[in-house]
Amino acid sequence: MLNSPVGEYQPRVLLVDDEPRVLASLLELLNGRGYHITTAGGGREAIEHLSRTPFDLVVLDLHMPEVSGHDVMDFISVRNLDAQVVVTSGATEIEAAIGAIRQGAYGYLRKPYPREELYKTVGNALQQRRLESENQRIAQQLKRSERMYRYLVDSSPDIIYTLGPDGCFTFINDRVQQLLGYRREELIGQHYSTVVYEGDMERANYVFNEGRTAFSQSRSVELRLKPLRAENEPRTFSIVMVMIQPGTDSDSVKLDARHKTEGGTYCVARDVTERKRADEQIAYQAYHDILTELPNRALFKDRLGLALLQAKRNETNLAVMFIDLDRFKVVNDTLGHGAGDALLQQVATRLKACLRRCDTLSRLGGDEFTAVLPELSDRQDAALIAGKFVDCLRQPFQVAGQPVHVSASIGVALYPYDGSQQEELVRNADIAMYHMKSQGKNGYAFFHASLLETSYQKIVLEHDLHMALERGELEMFYQPQVDISTQKIIGAEALMRWNHPARGFMGAGEFLPFAEESGLILPISDWMLEAICRDFLEWTALGGDSMRLSLNISPQYLDRGDFFEKLKNALVRHQIPPGQIEVEVTENICIRNPQNAIDQLDKLCQLGVSVAIDDFGTGYSSLSYLHRFPIHTIKIDRSFVMEIQDSGAQFPVVLAIVAIAQGLGLNLVSEGVETAVQAKYLADAGCRIMQGFLYHQPMAQGKLVELLSAQASGGAELHTLN
């Protein structure tokens, strides 16, 4: 009945209730919802309607006098009427619902029921009715098309075969030779075990033997079938089976005359080997890191959760380790991402070799690894494995044809002492790892409660830094640069200070790392540009037209790509000549993203701004970048200057840097000059411009303005420590 085109057929619904008011209410609720509704005021009237008219659904009250709802359901069952039944009742006993369901009711509504529940139950019952009707229609179409099977079988891409009651092949198409190498004649009369892979034989026996006891069923199973050539790998097939009853007539499924009396099994086997492999690969990749083939974050959490359950049950210890490679970013940026990937693979292999079979090493991403170590006796067991991790990385790695050294900072958290939950243990191991990094890297550290306070202080400091810009707590200090031949200030390096309301003045090294991590370095750098431009205008007003202002630029700020435009706009807005501005960058900027750095620095040079390399010689530099990059000045790092303690000794690194600058025609500035011995040695070596405590400490804008004013009037004494 439900096969009519949409819009032409209305489901026929019979409403049965002996209470007129309830029946009227039910009719009102369902009327206008696209149903053809008939009502019956009792069980006897309902049976009369059912005898004359087919219905798709009967909404039936159970408790009615004379002829009850159960009697009506018995009538439907005995007459084999094709109708769904939804029973309603005011009875609260569960037995009423159970009895109705056992009699074949689709659903049960206990009075009083919400209208939404009525609509949902009626709609679902009719939907199931439609699906069953559609299935019947499809089944009828399939039955009519069975006569075409003989032609289709031989051209099918699947293996089609039939088995007799004894499990032997009675028919098989030619596809078996293409997929497995058997000729059909070789298999006719052979038992199915001839082709089933030994590892799947138990499942095959269960399915085929059970199938012959339930002829009306069809089923599917995946089995591996073995090719004729033993050296070939088994192939996986999805097999759909339909049971053929003995005595099948000529219109039923048959591919061989013997089926008519013997019965058997009709099967279609589709080769799903490649799909299976793809599914397995997808499933593997969902839980493993593709690069290192280690468990990924999802599998790590699963393994850690299981290990925690076992540790709680067995009252044993467990360790979580957070492993972060030191200097990996330098290697990755210098040698390229391909070399970085190769290094990670080698690191993973070494770390995994240090673990027991019950341990899990995973890669979270980047250069971060984690490890779960269950069943530990004590803290020393974890320390032993952590020590193995550190030791295994000491030997150089061969990457891109050259040796590469990396180390690791490892944090360790122990269950149950450092936490009982996954997130808590991972967090505390991470905190311990960062503590290890702050202590010099290349080692391991166990978590302890005091580290939480340190981490909390970092969070507080980061919050305060957010507020520092709004509150105007940042200030610019300047350290003068002196031309020792004239003893005059010729420039100054801009240095940021934070006047923290509780901690007092803080140097850039104390808070800029937090700004880098949190992304605050960008708005802070924007503020710095405006601040130094305003200050610089005061210098020029005092006759400092030849003064040079040096400013340090964060790698993040340069990488954003809009630094050039911001600096250019600031200089135009304040009418500052670009030739008096020098941008200081570290040499690592030149190797972390070389092409981007070249592009940015070239633009600065075209604008007229000069470029200085700060801390020259302290990074992992190559002299080739001095030729590739538009550099005007080299600054000798204070670490090399501090080594100069004896004017009669030789300091080859300093001499080499001076020689490089002179050979390339670059300006040279020594920073961190604190003693007369250092100043004399550097001057004798050929360095003319110096900055350091011997001459001036970093100072506020007001103090620098006083010095420049005194210098303009000829009264400044610049050769002594201020």
XYZ file of C-alpha atoms in Angstrom:
722
model
C 0.000 0.000 0.000
C 2.858 2.320 0.747
C 4.465 2.100 -2.699
C 2.305 4.821 -4.245
C 4.092 7.953 -5.437
C 4.683 10.669 -2.880
C 1.653 12.930 -2.576
C -0.863 10.365 -3.926
C -1.102 7.993 -1.010
C -2.228 8.730 2.555
C -1.447 6.019 5.149
C -4.605 4.424 6.482
C -4.765 4.692 10.287
C -7.392 3.049 12.541
C -7.931 4.697 15.954
C -9.532 2.410 18.566
C -10.688 3.527 22.055
C -13.867 2.902 24.040
C -13.773 6.340 25.663
C -15.383 8.822 23.232
C -13.573 11.807 24.703
C -10.161 10.133 24.381
C -10.990 8.943 20.872
C -12.049 12.445 19.820
C -8.899 13.900 21.302
C -6.767 11.345 19.509
C -8.550 12.079 16.226
C -8.016 15.821 16.690
C -4.288 15.313 17.369
C -3.675 13.184 14.274
C -6.110 14.872 11.914
C -4.501 17.041 9.262
C -1.145 15.240 9.389
C -1.545 13.492 6.068
C -3.288 10.343 7.316
C -6.545 8.707 6.157
C -8.124 8.132 9.597
C -10.904 5.752 10.628
C -12.193 5.538 14.219
C -13.648 2.642 16.197
C -15.379 2.984 19.578
C -14.463 -0.503 20.757
C -12.750 -3.755 19.947
C -15.681 -5.309 18.112
C -16.039 -2.316 15.778
C -12.262 -2.371 15.204
C -12.410 -6.019 14.103
C -15.228 -5.189 11.689
C -13.124 -2.425 10.104
C -10.070 -4.705 9.909
C -12.138 -7.405 8.242
C -13.217 -5.053 5.441
C -10.328 -2.623 4.986
C -6.529 -2.950 5.033
C -4.802 -0.516 7.402
C -1.193 0.544 7.707
C -1.393 1.369 11.404
C -3.753 0.647 14.305
C -3.574 2.872 17.405
C -5.243 0.538 19.894
C -6.429 0.923 23.485
C -5.653 -2.255 25.442
C -8.311 -2.159 28.147
C -11.796 -2.200 26.583
C -14.922 -4.122 27.665
C -16.072 -7.238 25.814
C -13.405 -7.227 23.101
C -10.074 -5.974 24.483
C -7.063 -4.638 22.670
C -5.368 -8.010 23.183
C -8.292 -9.691 21.379
C -7.909 -7.286 18.461
C -4.174 -8.060 18.279
C -4.946 -11.776 18.288
C -7.344 -11.210 15.369
C -4.622 -9.336 13.445
C -2.140 -12.133 14.134
C -4.504 -14.985 13.207
C -5.599 -13.260 9.990
C -1.948 -12.380 9.278
C -2.959 -8.794 8.602
C -0.152 -6.562 7.395
C -0.498 -3.646 9.816
C 1.628 -2.026 12.503
C 0.100 -1.681 15.979
C 0.740 1.001 18.607
C -1.066 0.211 21.870
C -2.185 2.769 24.462
C -3.139 2.089 28.062
C -3.546 3.793 31.378
C -2.155 0.763 33.184
C 1.094 1.415 35.043
C 2.202 -2.231 35.299
C 5.188 -3.101 33.136
C 3.535 -6.405 32.305
C 0.971 -4.570 30.161
C 3.686 -3.144 27.933
C 5.628 -6.427 27.815
C 2.502 -8.370 26.886
C 1.632 -5.974 24.090
C 5.138 -6.092 22.633
C 5.145 -9.876 22.740
C 1.895 -9.891 20.777
C 3.652 -7.957 18.024
C 2.940 -4.329 18.880
C 5.394 -1.839 17.429
C 5.150 0.575 20.351
C 3.475 1.255 23.671
C 2.094 4.608 24.918
C 1.026 4.957 28.544
C -1.824 7.382 29.121
C -1.654 10.284 29.476
C 1.056 10.648 26.854
C 2.571 13.887 25.495
C 1.475 14.758 21.961
C 5.132 14.813 20.838
C 5.553 11.210 21.938
C 2.370 10.265 20.056
C 3.561 12.000 16.876
C 6.985 10.412 17.137
C 5.697 6.895 17.790
C 3.066 7.031 15.019
C 5.560 8.533 12.565
C 8.214 5.915 13.347
C 5.737 3.063 13.045
C 4.588 4.257 9.618
C 8.195 4.829 8.554
C 9.046 1.243 9.457
C 5.941 0.137 7.594
C 7.124 2.046 4.520
C 10.617 0.566 4.761
C 9.254 -2.967 5.045
C 6.995 -2.395 2.060
C 9.893 -0.987 0.069
C 12.038 -3.979 1.000
C 9.303 -6.307 -0.170
C 9.087 -4.450 -3.455
C 12.838 -4.687 -3.968
C 12.804 -8.373 -3.103
C 10.136 -8.952 -5.717
C 12.162 -7.108 -8.320
C 15.215 -9.186 -7.457
C 13.230 -12.362 -7.814
C 12.047 -11.343 -11.270
C 15.592 -10.573 -12.330
C 17.074 -13.896 -11.229
C 16.531 -15.290 -14.716
C 19.245 -12.926 -15.949
C 21.887 -14.194 -13.528
C 23.352 -16.857 -15.804
C 24.447 -14.194 -18.295
C 25.730 -11.835 -15.616
C 27.676 -14.417 -13.620
C 30.435 -15.019 -16.141
C 31.007 -11.295 -16.697
C 30.941 -10.444 -13.000
C 34.039 -8.831 -11.408
C 33.366 -11.006 -8.344
C 33.820 -14.703 -7.731
C 30.355 -16.301 -7.824
C 30.064 -19.867 -6.632
C 27.714 -22.355 -5.022
C 28.382 -24.991 -2.410
C 26.480 -28.203 -1.988
C 25.218 -29.445 1.394
C 28.591 -31.115 1.923
C 30.477 -27.833 1.482
C 31.913 -28.786 -1.927
C 31.911 -26.463 -4.930
C 29.075 -27.193 -7.359
C 29.568 -24.088 -9.473
C 32.166 -21.331 -9.768
C 32.707 -18.679 -12.419
C 35.869 -17.898 -14.354
C 36.767 -14.909 -12.164
C 38.400 -17.304 -9.681
C 41.229 -17.958 -12.128
C 41.972 -14.260 -12.590
C 42.033 -13.543 -8.856
C 43.382 -16.750 -7.311
C 44.871 -18.700 -10.200
C 42.587 -21.767 -9.978
C 40.777 -23.106 -13.049
C 37.104 -23.600 -12.345
C 37.367 -27.279 -13.310
C 39.979 -27.800 -10.580
C 37.640 -26.632 -7.851
C 34.333 -28.265 -8.840
C 33.778 -31.088 -6.334
C 36.482 -29.778 -3.963
C 35.671 -28.705 -0.395
C 35.711 -24.956 0.353
C 38.652 -25.550 2.723
C 40.789 -25.959 -0.395
C 40.866 -22.191 -0.864
C 40.294 -20.826 2.659
C 43.380 -19.513 4.446
C 44.265 -21.674 7.443
C 43.992 -18.778 9.893
C 40.351 -18.175 8.878
C 39.245 -21.811 8.735
C 37.504 -21.806 12.102
C 35.372 -18.804 11.142
C 34.602 -20.319 7.729
C 33.458 -23.594 9.271
C 31.234 -21.772 11.733
C 29.562 -19.594 9.110
C 29.017 -22.265 6.468
C 27.840 -24.968 8.885
C 25.497 -22.647 10.791
C 24.198 -21.297 7.489
C 22.917 -24.646 6.352
C 20.631 -24.834 9.387
C 18.946 -21.487 8.649
C 17.930 -21.548 4.987
C 15.953 -18.316 5.042
C 18.956 -16.242 6.094
C 21.589 -14.479 4.088
C 24.803 -13.354 5.670
C 28.171 -11.885 4.899
C 31.651 -12.654 6.152
C 35.206 -11.598 5.400
C 37.607 -14.440 4.696
C 41.149 -14.673 3.408
C 41.472 -17.000 0.442
C 44.798 -18.488 -0.556
C 46.017 -18.312 -4.180
C 47.073 -21.356 -6.125
C 50.708 -20.254 -5.969
C 51.803 -20.671 -2.361
C 54.308 -17.810 -2.521
C 51.528 -15.280 -3.149
C 49.904 -13.518 -0.212
C 46.328 -14.454 0.739
C 43.681 -12.060 -0.555
C 40.742 -10.806 1.496
C 37.202 -11.284 0.184
C 33.857 -9.998 1.417
C 31.541 -12.974 0.871
C 27.754 -12.657 0.761
C 25.930 -15.996 1.155
C 22.338 -16.918 0.380
C 21.040 -20.329 1.472
C 19.175 -22.411 -1.148
C 16.470 -24.714 0.195
C 16.234 -28.310 -1.040
C 13.621 -28.700 -3.763
C 14.027 -25.128 -5.095
C 11.696 -24.533 -8.028
C 12.793 -23.230 -11.395
C 12.154 -19.573 -10.506
C 14.500 -19.615 -7.491
C 18.235 -19.048 -7.285
C 20.075 -21.762 -9.188
C 23.224 -22.097 -11.221
C 23.347 -25.850 -11.433
C 20.613 -28.490 -11.941
C 21.654 -30.335 -8.787
C 20.470 -27.439 -6.617
C 16.872 -28.357 -7.318
C 16.931 -31.315 -4.982
C 20.093 -30.938 -2.909
C 19.980 -27.287 -1.863
C 23.219 -25.546 -0.809
C 24.771 -22.112 -0.550
C 24.977 -19.374 -3.170
C 27.928 -17.013 -2.604
C 29.354 -13.835 -4.108
C 32.963 -13.103 -3.098
C 34.255 -9.590 -3.749
C 37.999 -8.939 -3.569
C 38.477 -6.211 -0.921
C 42.201 -6.715 -0.393
C 43.203 -3.212 -1.461
C 40.336 -1.600 0.421
C 41.284 -3.601 3.500
C 44.865 -2.475 3.244
C 43.743 1.129 2.818
C 41.426 0.848 5.835
C 44.217 -0.642 7.915
C 46.545 2.137 6.799
C 43.970 4.794 7.676
C 43.370 3.196 11.060
C 47.127 3.013 11.664
C 47.674 6.635 10.688
C 44.842 7.739 12.961
C 46.869 6.557 15.952
C 50.471 6.879 14.780
C 52.807 9.655 13.767
C 53.476 9.204 10.056
C 57.057 10.472 10.201
C 58.424 8.381 13.084
C 55.739 5.640 13.170
C 55.486 6.192 16.914
C 52.115 6.393 18.680
C 50.599 9.860 18.320
C 48.824 12.012 20.912
C 45.541 10.044 20.685
C 47.188 6.648 21.192
C 49.447 8.083 23.909
C 46.383 9.197 25.881
C 44.798 5.776 25.415
C 47.946 3.949 26.581
C 48.417 6.319 29.522
C 44.798 5.855 30.580
C 45.177 2.069 30.503
C 48.489 2.220 32.376
C 46.910 4.393 35.086
C 44.059 1.920 35.565
C 46.557 -0.924 35.956
C 48.745 1.126 38.313
C 45.760 1.949 40.519
C 44.592 -1.657 40.542
C 48.046 -3.123 41.230
C 49.222 -0.249 43.456
C 52.377 0.240 41.402
C 54.290 3.322 40.305
C 54.170 4.889 36.853
C 56.208 7.624 35.183
C 55.302 10.109 32.467
C 58.194 11.771 30.652
C 58.061 14.880 28.500
C 61.029 15.051 26.119
C 61.898 18.182 24.148
C 64.916 18.326 21.852
C 67.407 21.136 22.429
C 68.568 23.124 19.403
C 66.336 21.194 17.003
C 64.927 24.406 15.530
C 68.427 25.601 14.668
C 69.148 22.341 12.820
C 65.774 22.441 11.087
C 66.164 26.048 9.968
C 69.807 25.638 8.956
C 69.731 22.333 7.081
C 66.087 22.349 5.995
C 62.912 20.514 6.959
C 63.969 17.340 5.176
C 67.065 17.097 7.347
C 64.955 17.920 10.399
C 62.581 15.069 9.593
C 65.502 12.657 9.159
C 66.885 13.761 12.527
C 63.538 13.170 14.245
C 63.371 9.660 12.793
C 66.852 8.840 14.092
C 66.074 10.327 17.503
C 62.883 8.258 17.737
C 64.820 5.080 16.936
C 67.408 5.756 19.640
C 64.861 6.693 22.290
C 62.710 3.660 21.560
C 65.721 1.367 21.943
C 66.078 2.541 25.562
C 62.590 1.361 26.577
C 61.127 -1.892 27.797
C 58.427 -3.781 25.910
C 55.714 -2.481 28.244
C 56.727 1.184 27.788
C 55.237 3.563 25.225
C 57.141 6.299 23.405
C 55.028 8.756 21.409
C 55.559 11.899 19.380
C 53.220 14.752 20.204
C 54.406 16.905 17.324
C 57.390 19.007 16.334
C 60.360 17.967 18.453
C 58.260 16.929 21.461
C 58.074 13.307 22.620
C 56.365 11.682 25.580
C 56.887 8.343 27.271
C 54.724 6.230 29.579
C 56.662 3.895 31.866
C 54.347 1.559 33.820
C 55.231 -0.998 36.513
C 58.090 0.933 38.140
C 59.444 -0.069 41.525
C 60.636 3.355 42.572
C 61.913 6.738 41.443
C 65.302 5.282 40.551
C 63.765 3.148 37.786
C 62.515 6.293 36.048
C 65.856 8.033 36.581
C 67.638 5.086 34.972
C 65.578 5.298 31.767
C 65.767 9.095 31.669
C 69.543 8.799 31.963
C 69.560 6.338 29.061
C 67.614 8.863 26.985
C 70.201 11.559 27.671
C 73.134 9.227 26.993
C 71.753 7.823 23.745
C 71.673 11.296 22.205
C 75.312 12.120 22.974
C 76.696 10.530 19.826
C 76.315 12.709 16.712
C 73.612 12.004 14.145
C 74.407 11.795 10.448
C 72.027 14.181 8.716
C 72.348 15.609 5.194
C 75.840 14.152 4.932
C 77.221 15.808 8.044
C 77.328 15.124 11.799
C 74.695 16.910 13.888
C 74.589 17.152 17.675
C 71.362 17.507 19.625
C 70.445 16.935 23.230
C 67.171 16.719 25.107
C 65.533 18.321 28.108
C 63.398 15.753 29.935
C 60.751 16.275 32.600
C 59.534 13.376 34.735
C 56.292 13.107 36.729
C 55.546 10.057 38.897
C 52.225 8.446 39.745
C 50.831 8.650 42.381
C 53.159 11.261 43.933
C 52.888 13.944 41.218
C 49.287 13.368 40.158
C 46.612 10.735 39.657
C 45.018 11.984 36.406
C 46.352 12.015 32.842
C 46.256 15.770 32.382
C 47.899 16.375 35.745
C 50.818 14.022 35.085
C 51.461 15.342 31.571
C 51.267 18.943 32.767
C 53.689 18.319 35.618
C 56.124 16.457 33.369
C 55.955 19.420 30.984
C 56.672 21.839 33.846
C 59.661 19.742 34.922
C 60.946 19.742 31.331
C 60.847 23.546 31.152
C 62.632 23.682 34.478
C 65.362 21.501 32.982
C 65.658 23.873 30.029
C 66.065 26.817 32.376
C 68.815 24.935 34.200
C 70.947 24.544 31.080
C 69.202 21.797 29.082
C 70.711 18.386 28.202
C 69.416 16.455 31.189
C 66.349 15.394 33.122
C 64.478 16.828 36.072
C 61.802 15.362 38.302
C 58.712 17.375 39.069
C 58.341 18.797 42.561
C 55.666 21.017 44.039
C 57.826 24.144 44.104
C 57.866 24.165 40.295
C 54.114 24.845 40.295
C 54.751 28.103 42.101
C 57.388 29.030 39.525
C 54.966 28.271 36.705
C 52.286 30.275 38.470
C 54.646 33.225 38.750
C 55.263 33.021 34.996
C 51.519 33.166 34.369
C 51.205 36.172 36.679
C 54.131 37.863 34.961
C 52.576 37.256 31.557
C 49.293 38.783 32.758
C 51.155 41.784 34.173
C 52.912 42.196 30.847
C 49.536 42.357 29.123
C 48.643 45.229 31.435
C 52.030 46.973 31.180
C 51.224 48.505 27.799
C 47.875 49.833 28.994
C 49.368 51.227 32.205
C 52.373 52.842 30.528
C 54.880 50.810 32.542
C 57.320 50.228 29.665
C 60.179 52.674 29.195
C 63.021 53.030 26.729
C 66.580 53.256 28.046
C 69.606 54.024 25.890
C 73.243 52.953 26.138
C 75.514 55.436 24.361
C 78.082 54.331 21.797
C 81.360 56.246 21.974
C 83.916 57.022 19.284
C 87.103 56.559 21.311
C 89.118 58.705 18.919
C 86.999 61.763 19.755
C 85.537 60.566 23.084
C 82.099 61.686 21.845
C 78.750 59.963 21.850
C 77.946 59.144 18.227
C 74.942 56.890 18.757
C 72.958 54.853 21.237
C 71.372 51.424 21.427
C 67.704 51.392 22.470
C 67.021 48.999 25.367
C 63.590 48.358 26.802
C 62.863 48.373 30.528
C 59.732 47.465 32.443
C 58.977 49.512 35.523
C 57.006 46.763 37.259
C 54.838 48.109 40.104
C 56.022 45.349 42.486
C 59.367 44.159 41.118
C 60.832 47.492 40.091
C 62.861 47.941 36.923
C 63.265 44.739 34.909
C 65.695 44.283 32.036
C 64.555 43.100 28.611
C 65.962 39.620 29.205
C 63.626 39.150 32.165
C 60.360 39.707 30.315
C 60.826 39.697 26.529
C 61.054 35.858 26.410
C 57.516 35.795 27.852
C 56.475 38.355 25.262
C 57.873 36.095 22.526
C 55.980 33.052 23.838
C 52.671 34.863 24.294
C 52.721 36.893 21.066
C 52.904 40.170 22.985
C 56.207 40.944 21.273
C 54.250 42.354 18.329
C 52.284 45.109 20.139
C 55.305 45.786 22.360
C 57.501 46.264 19.288
C 54.886 48.596 17.789
C 54.999 50.656 20.976
C 58.809 50.690 20.882
C 58.895 52.189 17.370
C 56.760 55.118 18.408
C 58.639 55.639 21.690
C 62.156 55.740 20.185
C 61.032 58.027 17.360
C 59.664 60.547 19.874
C 62.868 60.348 21.920
C 65.074 60.675 18.860
C 63.459 63.997 17.989
C 64.769 65.396 21.295
C 68.306 64.317 20.386
C 68.221 66.113 17.047
C 66.853 69.233 18.735
C 70.100 69.310 20.747
C 72.236 69.235 17.646
C 72.520 65.444 17.411
C 71.966 65.422 13.646
C 74.714 62.836 13.179
C 73.564 60.568 16.036
C 72.718 56.992 15.103
C 69.902 55.142 16.851
C 70.190 51.328 17.029
C 67.128 49.224 17.769
C 66.868 45.477 18.299
C 64.197 43.629 16.327
C 62.603 40.357 17.444
C 62.706 37.509 14.865
C 58.915 37.227 15.196
C 58.514 40.904 14.386
C 60.726 40.634 11.320
C 59.028 37.417 10.145
C 55.609 39.086 10.114
C 56.645 40.888 6.937
C 55.087 44.262 7.813
C 57.988 45.612 9.899
C 59.373 47.516 6.926
C 56.095 49.353 6.352
C 55.694 50.133 10.047
C 59.227 51.508 10.351
C 58.914 53.486 7.127
C 55.617 55.031 8.221
C 57.019 55.904 11.649
C 60.086 57.616 10.153
C 57.933 59.595 7.713
C 55.456 60.551 10.415
C 58.209 61.864 12.723
C 60.384 63.196 9.848
C 63.443 61.179 10.896
C 66.167 60.552 8.260
C 66.467 56.782 7.649
C 70.253 57.105 7.487
C 70.358 57.723 11.240
C 68.572 54.457 12.063
C 70.317 51.106 12.447
C 68.366 47.858 12.893
C 70.133 45.184 14.936
C 69.323 41.532 14.226
C 70.876 38.358 15.599
C 72.719 36.097 13.211
C 70.185 33.301 13.820
C 67.609 35.402 11.973
C 69.778 35.029 8.897
C 69.681 31.234 8.994
C 66.181 30.435 10.327
C 64.406 31.853 7.262
C 67.148 33.140 4.940
C 65.114 34.288 1.941
C 62.567 36.138 4.040
C 65.356 37.804 6.011
C 67.104 38.870 2.791
C 63.871 40.338 1.425
C 63.140 42.291 4.603
C 66.692 43.589 5.070
C 66.989 44.564 1.395
C 63.915 46.758 1.780
C 65.465 48.445 4.811
C 68.652 49.157 2.889
C 66.695 50.603 -0.018
C 64.975 52.869 2.495
C 68.371 54.020 3.762
C 68.358 52.167 7.091
C 71.556 50.284 7.960
C 71.694 46.740 9.370
C 73.884 45.436 12.202
C 74.551 41.853 13.286
C 74.257 41.682 17.072
C 76.119 39.090 19.190
C 78.275 38.125 16.224
C 80.033 34.768 16.596
C 77.801 33.345 19.344
C 75.346 31.528 17.078
C 75.690 28.747 14.521
C 76.776 30.987 11.747
C 78.354 30.590 8.368
C 80.527 33.359 7.000
C 78.719 32.963 3.692
C 75.721 34.889 5.007
C 77.907 37.980 5.402
C 78.148 38.037 1.611
C 74.482 37.212 0.964
C 72.888 39.603 3.448
C 72.949 43.426 3.272
C 74.946 44.008 6.487
C 76.711 47.240 7.438
C 77.868 46.655 11.040
C 79.222 43.791 13.148
C 78.923 43.975 16.937
C 81.486 42.026 18.999
C 79.528 40.181 21.672
C 80.232 40.978 25.323
C 81.093 37.327 26.022
C 84.239 37.701 23.899
C 85.075 41.100 25.371
C 84.804 39.774 28.951
C 87.601 37.290 28.256
C 90.051 40.145 27.765
C 91.734 40.399 31.159
C 95.396 40.745 30.229
C 96.538 43.304 27.693
C 99.571 41.182 26.881
C 97.590 38.051 25.976
C 96.147 37.118 22.609
C 92.415 36.682 22.029
C 92.133 35.176 18.545
C 88.316 35.228 18.299
C 88.248 38.981 18.834
C 91.073 39.499 16.375
C 89.310 37.292 13.817
C 86.075 39.276 14.091
C 87.960 42.557 13.693
C 89.749 41.144 10.642
C 86.446 39.988 9.093
C 84.887 43.425 9.549
C 87.928 45.190 8.091
C 88.191 42.735 5.214
C 84.539 43.189 4.255
C 84.536 46.936 4.849
C 81.979 46.738 7.657
C 81.553 48.985 10.679
C 82.621 47.445 13.988
C 81.184 48.033 17.474
C 82.374 46.382 20.705
C 79.733 45.962 23.391
C 80.168 45.167 27.072
C 83.420 47.108 27.483
C 83.950 47.472 31.236
C 87.687 47.935 31.836
C 90.463 50.099 30.468
C 92.393 46.927 29.590
C 89.561 45.777 27.362
C 89.202 49.194 25.765
C 92.936 49.425 25.001
C 93.130 45.898 23.557
C 90.125 46.518 21.302
C 91.454 49.898 20.204
C 94.853 48.399 19.394
C 93.088 45.657 17.410
C 91.326 48.272 15.300
C 87.898 48.771 16.932
C 86.972 52.470 17.143
C 83.371 52.441 18.482
C 82.570 50.981 21.910
C 79.730 50.760 24.377
C 79.756 49.475 27.919
C 79.899 50.351 31.575
C 83.392 51.815 31.175
C 81.705 54.666 29.345
C 78.015 54.688 30.179
C 75.376 52.446 31.672
C 71.963 52.252 29.979
C 70.087 55.392 30.959
C 66.682 56.971 30.746
C 65.883 59.477 28.036
C 66.256 62.430 30.401
C 69.780 61.463 31.421
C 70.846 60.954 27.805
C 69.441 64.354 26.855
C 71.564 65.904 29.643
C 74.703 64.197 28.316
C 74.024 65.268 24.746
C 73.355 68.822 25.916
C 76.657 68.842 27.825
C 78.459 67.352 24.815
C 76.979 70.031 22.561
C 78.327 72.682 24.921
C 81.732 70.928 25.093
C 81.534 69.997 28.760
C 80.984 66.243 28.750
C 83.578 63.863 30.203
C 82.892 60.575 28.436
C 85.984 58.556 29.161
C 85.109 57.585 32.739
C 82.529 55.212 34.189
C 79.185 56.924 34.839
